[in-house]
Phi, psi and omega in degrees: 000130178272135202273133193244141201222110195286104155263111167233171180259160181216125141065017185207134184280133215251063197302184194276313176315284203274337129341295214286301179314320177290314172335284187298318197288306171343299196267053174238354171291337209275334152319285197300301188225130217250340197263045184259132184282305185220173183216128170220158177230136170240159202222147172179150198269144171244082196269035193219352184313122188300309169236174202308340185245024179246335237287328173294107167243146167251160166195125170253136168271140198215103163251140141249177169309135168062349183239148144212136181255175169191127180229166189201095192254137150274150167218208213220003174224167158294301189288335185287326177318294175343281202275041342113280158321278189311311171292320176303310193310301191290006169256316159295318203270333169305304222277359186252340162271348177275332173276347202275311156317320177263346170309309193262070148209341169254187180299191160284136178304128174258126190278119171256182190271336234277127161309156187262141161304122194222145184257132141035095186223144178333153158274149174254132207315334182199167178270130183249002177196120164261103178238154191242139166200153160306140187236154198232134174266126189240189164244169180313310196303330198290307195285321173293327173291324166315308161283343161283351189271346212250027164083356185229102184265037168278347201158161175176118159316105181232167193233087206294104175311285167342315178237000197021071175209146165298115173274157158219149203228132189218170199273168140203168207316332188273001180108327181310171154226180171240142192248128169242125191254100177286183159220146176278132164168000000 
């Protein structure tokens, strides 16, 4: 089955040479792990970069069943940001079939509930940036390994299979994590 792969660009021309190269490196992943639903890469010029050599970012999204990986490199060109990309991912998707193994021989991951105390901060004057994604129903354990595969251990929104409600399972500063579980009302 050929692995199918969304390119898109920002602030960057998205020539036949940088199509075909993104391809070819990309779909070399579907080696490492066979269960990938979809791939999208985004590509995109940084003309605000502090530096010159951050200015090329790549980024690949990876959903499967129950997963999303996600890596993201600058380089100071397209194809090394590319190839870049493309060695974290295939080093995420080893640490995520090697935890996806040792996970199901321990217990369950312990969550804890209670929110962390946050002080007070300006409101910001407006949302400057919005996303929509699918939440795939997982359990806390599921959601933690999630946050941590996906390279940004601040937080992750999950659809909690268990209570069926939306979670959020977030880092917090002593190392620990937090789970926050609303209630409407």
């Amino acid at each position: 089955m050929t692995l199918k792969i969304d390119v898109f660009t920002k602030d960057l021309d998205l020539t036949d040479k940088i199509h075909e190269y993104t391809i070819k490196k990309v779909s070399r992943l579907q080696r490492f792990l066979n269960e990938i639903g979809d791939c999208r890469v985004d590509l995109a010029y940084a003309k605000t970069a502090r530096n010159a050599a951050d200015r090329f970012i790549a980024q690949i999204t990876i959903r499967g069943k129950g997963f999303i990986l996600r890596s993201e490199e600058r380089a100071d060109g397209i194809f090394a940001a590319i190839d870049a990309t493309v060695d974290k991912m295939t080093r995420q998707i080893e640490r995520f079939k090697g935890k996806r193994w040792d996970h199901r021989t321990e217990g369950a991951a312990e969550v804890t509930s209670e929110p962390e105390e946050e002080p007070a901060e300006e409101a910001a004057p407006f949302i400057v940036r919005r996303k929509s994604f699918t939440l795939t129903p997982m359990d806390e354990a599921e959601a933690l390994e999630q946050l941590q595969l996906l390279g940004h251990e601040d937080f992750f929104v999950f659809f909690n299979a268990n209570t069926n409600k939306i979670n959020v399972l977030y880092k917090r500063r002593d190392g620990t994590y937090g789970l926050i579980d609303p209630i409407v009302g």
